[in-house]
Tab-separated table of C-alpha atoms and ligand atoms in Angstrom:
chain	number	residue	atom	x	y	z
A	68	UNK	CA	-6.227	-8.730	-11.709
A	69	UNK	CA	-5.367	-5.339	-10.365
A	70	UNK	CA	-5.929	-4.508	-6.708
A	71	UNK	CA	-5.080	-1.979	-4.114
A	72	UNK	CA	-4.323	-3.066	-0.558
A	73	UNK	CA	-5.035	-0.130	2.019
A	74	UNK	CA	-4.288	0.732	4.994
A	75	UNK	CA	-2.643	1.849	8.321
A	76	UNK	CA	0.889	1.075	8.573
A	77	UNK	CA	1.249	-1.868	10.179
A	78	UNK	CA	-1.742	-3.277	8.599
A	79	UNK	CA	-0.134	-6.513	6.785
A	80	UNK	CA	-0.510	-4.829	3.359
A	81	UNK	CA	3.022	-5.773	3.006
A	82	UNK	CA	2.685	-9.066	3.720
A	83	UNK	CA	-0.648	-9.920	2.226
A	84	UNK	CA	0.660	-8.321	-0.593
A	85	UNK	CA	3.537	-10.626	-0.497
A	86	UNK	CA	1.481	-13.797	-0.670
A	87	UNK	CA	-1.023	-12.887	-2.956
A	88	UNK	CA	2.254	-12.526	-5.291
A	89	UNK	CA	3.019	-15.519	-4.237
A	90	UNK	CA	-0.067	-17.784	-4.827
A	91	UNK	CA	-1.617	-15.969	-8.328
A	92	UNK	CA	1.911	-14.533	-9.231
A	93	UNK	CA	1.203	-11.224	-9.204
A	94	UNK	CA	3.518	-8.727	-9.446
A	95	UNK	CA	3.571	-6.405	-5.681
A	96	UNK	CA	3.947	-3.269	-6.211
A	97	UNK	CA	5.362	-1.589	-3.032
A	98	UNK	CA	6.089	2.061	-3.072
A	99	UNK	CA	7.345	1.837	0.539
A	100	UNK	CA	9.901	-0.820	-0.607
A	101	UNK	CA	10.731	1.363	-4.402
A	102	UNK	CA	11.969	3.795	-2.487
A	103	UNK	CA	14.081	2.815	-0.026
A	104	UNK	CA	15.829	1.371	-2.922
A	105	UNK	CA	16.157	4.205	-4.572
A	106	UNK	CA	16.930	5.448	-0.750
A	107	UNK	CA	19.859	2.796	-0.108
A	108	UNK	CA	21.583	2.855	-3.910
A	109	UNK	CA	21.692	7.344	-3.217
A	110	UNK	CA	19.875	8.109	-6.737
A	111	UNK	CA	18.190	11.872	-7.417
A	112	UNK	CA	14.844	10.231	-5.896
A	113	UNK	CA	16.549	8.262	-3.073
A	114	UNK	CA	18.680	11.501	-1.660
A	115	UNK	CA	14.961	13.613	-2.203
A	116	UNK	CA	13.598	10.794	0.491
A	117	UNK	CA	15.748	9.461	2.763
A	118	UNK	CA	14.855	12.860	5.289
A	119	UNK	CA	10.981	12.132	4.460
A	120	UNK	CA	10.752	8.848	4.805
A	121	UNK	CA	12.589	9.113	8.251
A	122	UNK	CA	10.277	11.296	9.323
A	123	UNK	CA	7.006	9.206	8.737
A	124	UNK	CA	6.287	12.366	5.865
A	125	UNK	CA	4.618	11.909	2.176
A	126	UNK	CA	7.350	11.342	0.077
A	127	UNK	CA	5.514	14.450	-2.465
A	128	UNK	CA	2.649	13.034	-5.029
A	129	UNK	CA	4.271	13.275	-8.443
A	130	UNK	CA	7.580	11.854	-7.346
A	131	UNK	CA	5.675	8.687	-6.926
A	132	UNK	CA	3.303	8.478	-9.359
A	133	UNK	CA	6.034	8.674	-12.073
A	134	UNK	CA	7.350	5.972	-9.914
A	135	UNK	CA	3.936	3.586	-10.143
A	136	UNK	CA	3.284	4.527	-14.430
A	137	UNK	CA	7.271	3.203	-14.521
A	138	UNK	CA	6.431	0.693	-12.591
A	139	UNK	CA	3.228	-1.204	-14.369
A	140	UNK	CA	4.033	-0.434	-18.016
A	141	UNK	CA	6.788	-3.324	-17.769
A	142	UNK	CA	5.831	-6.021	-19.199
A	143	UNK	CA	5.733	-7.989	-15.422
A	144	UNK	CA	2.275	-6.008	-14.624
A	145	UNK	CA	0.243	-7.624	-17.899
A	146	UNK	CA	-1.734	-9.184	-16.301
A	147	UNK	CA	-2.775	-7.257	-13.632
A	148	UNK	CA	-0.591	-5.963	-9.963
A	149	UNK	CA	-0.776	-5.598	-6.082
A	150	UNK	CA	-0.327	-1.580	-5.266
A	151	UNK	CA	0.982	-2.074	-1.934
A	152	UNK	CA	1.061	1.961	0.118
A	153	UNK	CA	-0.336	2.923	-3.222
A	154	UNK	CA	-2.600	4.974	-3.741
A	155	UNK	CA	-2.474	7.517	-0.023
A	156	UNK	CA	-3.495	10.290	-0.656
A	157	UNK	CA	-6.723	11.714	-3.260
A	158	UNK	CA	-4.335	13.422	-5.734
A	159	UNK	CA	-2.416	9.912	-6.147
A	160	UNK	CA	-6.069	7.980	-6.312
A	161	UNK	CA	-6.828	11.213	-10.045
A	162	UNK	CA	-3.411	10.407	-11.245
A	163	UNK	CA	-3.766	6.727	-10.760
A	164	UNK	CA	-7.071	6.905	-13.024
A	165	UNK	CA	-5.910	8.523	-15.179
A	166	UNK	CA	-3.120	7.036	-15.633
A	167	UNK	CA	-5.001	3.708	-15.608
A	168	UNK	CA	-7.554	4.626	-18.123
A	169	UNK	CA	-4.525	6.090	-20.126
A	170	UNK	CA	-3.737	2.801	-20.093
A	171	UNK	CA	-7.314	1.427	-21.986
A	172	UNK	CA	-6.835	-0.399	-17.994
A	173	UNK	CA	-9.604	-1.397	-15.128
A	174	UNK	CA	-8.555	-0.887	-10.899
A	175	UNK	CA	-10.875	-4.191	-10.307
A	176	UNK	CA	-11.337	-3.948	-6.253
A	177	UNK	CA	-10.065	-2.250	-3.086
A	178	UNK	CA	-9.137	-4.198	-0.056
A	179	UNK	CA	-10.046	-2.628	2.765
A	180	UNK	CA	-7.945	-3.627	5.822
A	181	UNK	CA	-9.453	-2.925	9.153
A	182	UNK	CA	-7.056	-2.667	11.856
A	183	UNK	CA	-7.625	-1.747	15.624
A	184	UNK	CA	-4.969	1.772	16.091
A	185	UNK	CA	-3.459	0.484	19.557
A	186	UNK	CA	-3.011	-3.203	17.653
A	187	UNK	CA	-0.517	-1.871	15.805
A	188	UNK	CA	1.188	0.645	17.482
A	189	UNK	CA	2.913	-2.746	19.435
A	190	UNK	CA	2.760	-4.390	16.381
A	191	UNK	CA	5.580	-1.880	14.738
A	192	UNK	CA	7.782	-1.889	18.176
A	193	UNK	CA	7.591	-5.394	17.962
A	194	UNK	CA	9.042	-5.460	14.302
A	195	UNK	CA	11.852	-2.618	15.030
A	196	UNK	CA	13.066	-4.701	18.099
A	197	UNK	CA	12.588	-8.263	16.123
A	198	UNK	CA	14.653	-6.707	13.222
A	199	UNK	CA	18.131	-6.504	14.876
A	200	UNK	CA	20.144	-4.419	13.223
A	201	UNK	CA	18.149	-4.483	9.861
A	202	UNK	CA	15.601	-1.629	11.874
A	203	UNK	CA	13.761	0.876	8.882
A	204	UNK	CA	14.277	4.607	10.296
A	205	UNK	CA	10.589	5.024	10.388
A	206	UNK	CA	9.910	2.315	12.823
A	207	UNK	CA	10.678	4.366	15.591
A	208	UNK	CA	7.674	5.253	18.934
A	209	UNK	CA	7.705	8.896	17.468
A	210	UNK	CA	8.023	8.085	13.613
A	211	UNK	CA	4.850	5.623	13.573
A	212	UNK	CA	2.592	8.477	15.824
A	213	UNK	CA	3.151	10.825	12.498
A	214	UNK	CA	2.848	7.701	10.161
A	215	UNK	CA	-0.490	7.025	11.941
A	216	UNK	CA	-2.100	10.885	12.058
A	217	UNK	CA	-0.600	11.148	8.297
A	218	UNK	CA	-2.485	8.312	7.574
A	219	UNK	CA	-5.422	9.691	9.086
A	220	UNK	CA	-5.721	12.597	8.064
A	221	UNK	CA	-4.325	12.469	4.160
A	222	UNK	CA	-5.569	8.400	3.292
A	223	UNK	CA	-8.004	7.225	5.331
A	224	UNK	CA	-10.063	9.373	2.969
A	225	UNK	CA	-9.731	7.174	-0.006
A	226	UNK	CA	-12.129	5.335	1.847
A	227	UNK	CA	-14.657	7.382	0.693
A	228	UNK	CA	-12.854	7.343	-2.399
A	229	UNK	CA	-13.614	3.881	-3.230
A	230	UNK	CA	-16.836	3.218	-1.357
A	231	UNK	CA	-18.600	4.889	-4.312
A	232	UNK	CA	-16.713	3.211	-6.493
A	233	UNK	CA	-18.698	-0.106	-5.442
A	234	UNK	CA	-14.744	-1.762	-5.162
A	235	UNK	CA	-13.947	-1.253	-2.683
A	236	UNK	CA	-13.946	-4.489	0.385
A	237	UNK	CA	-13.229	-4.333	3.545
A	238	UNK	CA	-11.494	-7.575	5.615
A	239	UNK	CA	-11.029	-7.711	9.548
A	240	UNK	CA	-7.683	-7.116	8.955
A	241	UNK	CA	-6.946	-8.182	13.126
A	242	UNK	CA	-7.261	-12.163	12.354
A	243	UNK	CA	-4.452	-14.645	11.628
A	244	UNK	CA	-1.930	-14.091	8.967
A	245	UNK	CA	-3.855	-17.267	7.274
A	246	UNK	CA	-7.178	-16.757	7.987
A	247	UNK	CA	-7.132	-12.942	6.974
A	248	UNK	CA	-5.203	-14.027	3.375
A	249	UNK	CA	-8.510	-16.994	3.081
A	250	UNK	CA	-10.681	-13.836	3.277
A	251	UNK	CA	-9.294	-11.987	0.483
A	252	UNK	CA	-8.987	-14.828	-1.521
A	253	UNK	CA	-12.235	-15.322	-1.078
A	254	UNK	CA	-12.760	-11.463	-2.791
A	255	UNK	CA	-10.787	-12.284	-5.730
A	256	UNK	CA	-13.404	-14.649	-6.130
A	257	UNK	CA	-15.685	-12.404	-6.140
A	258	UNK	CA	-14.397	-10.317	-7.906
A	259	UNK	CA	-13.097	-12.427	-10.776
A	260	UNK	CA	-17.474	-13.866	-10.889
A	261	UNK	CA	-17.967	-10.231	-11.061
A	262	UNK	CA	-20.023	-9.702	-7.983
A	263	UNK	CA	-17.299	-7.444	-7.078
A	264	UNK	CA	-17.183	-3.551	-8.746
A	265	UNK	CA	-20.666	-3.636	-10.454
A	266	UNK	CA	-21.242	-0.667	-9.844
A	267	UNK	CA	-18.031	0.781	-11.077
B	542	ADP	P1	4.233	1.808	6.230
B	542	ADP	O1	4.684	-0.073	6.752
B	542	ADP	O2	4.040	2.402	6.759
B	542	ADP	O3	2.760	1.846	5.355
B	542	ADP	P2	5.473	0.994	3.771
B	542	ADP	O4	6.233	1.022	3.671
B	542	ADP	O5	4.650	1.991	2.383
B	542	ADP	O6	5.029	2.303	5.345
B	542	ADP	O7	5.682	3.615	3.158
B	542	ADP	C1	7.209	4.056	4.455
B	542	ADP	C2	7.154	5.104	3.933
B	542	ADP	O8	7.647	5.539	2.492
B	542	ADP	C3	6.099	6.045	3.883
B	542	ADP	O9	6.189	6.771	4.901
B	542	ADP	C4	6.291	7.269	3.044
B	542	ADP	O10	7.603	7.980	2.951
B	542	ADP	C5	7.123	6.586	1.181
B	542	ADP	N1	6.156	6.002	0.983
B	542	ADP	C6	5.615	4.836	0.655
B	542	ADP	N2	4.653	5.126	-0.831
B	542	ADP	C7	3.869	5.818	-0.992
B	542	ADP	C8	3.287	7.001	-1.631
B	542	ADP	N3	2.735	6.610	-2.278
B	542	ADP	N4	3.075	8.640	-1.507
B	542	ADP	C9	4.087	9.024	-0.295
B	542	ADP	N5	5.001	8.178	0.170
B	542	ADP	C10	4.698	7.650	0.355
């Protein structure tokens, strides 16, 4: 099962990806987590990404594309993966298509988490407050506003992009976490039966 979780910052992509990983044993590939690990380890990529991420801007496409390509070719991705936070631009989506084709792979579904933006701002502010010392550099009100505008300008166009493939399925991300998971599991059931992605 090869899935993309799409949605604005704070929509719950990470939470849902972790649950899918636990339930279905499919690895979660979060470019945000991978980049934060690189920042922490002060690798060359991390040093390049640190300030960009703190501002809420996007790390250059070629950097994240390379990270993803390295990761999806690892053995644990043999049965699929859940992409969380990638692709974030149309260029990344195109690079993903090229790399999947090069490895003889296809996407199964793109799950869009639909959420209310005002509720999101509150969620992310809470996350910043509750996490105590481990507050993310980009979980400030200012950076969040910027991440939202970056999402609208650069990532939201992917919804149209994937709508044309017949693989896009929307989920109401404002429900309780369990209800969102249940809806996603229902979609995965349909994907397994061939009822999603038939047009793509
Ligand atoms: P969010 O909670 O905002 O969805 P993520 O953890 O997915 O956050 O990403 C945090 C930051 O990491 C982004 O604001 C961006 O700077 C960088 N990043 C993550 N994924 C990508 C990507 N696919 N392309 C470019 N930058 C990325």
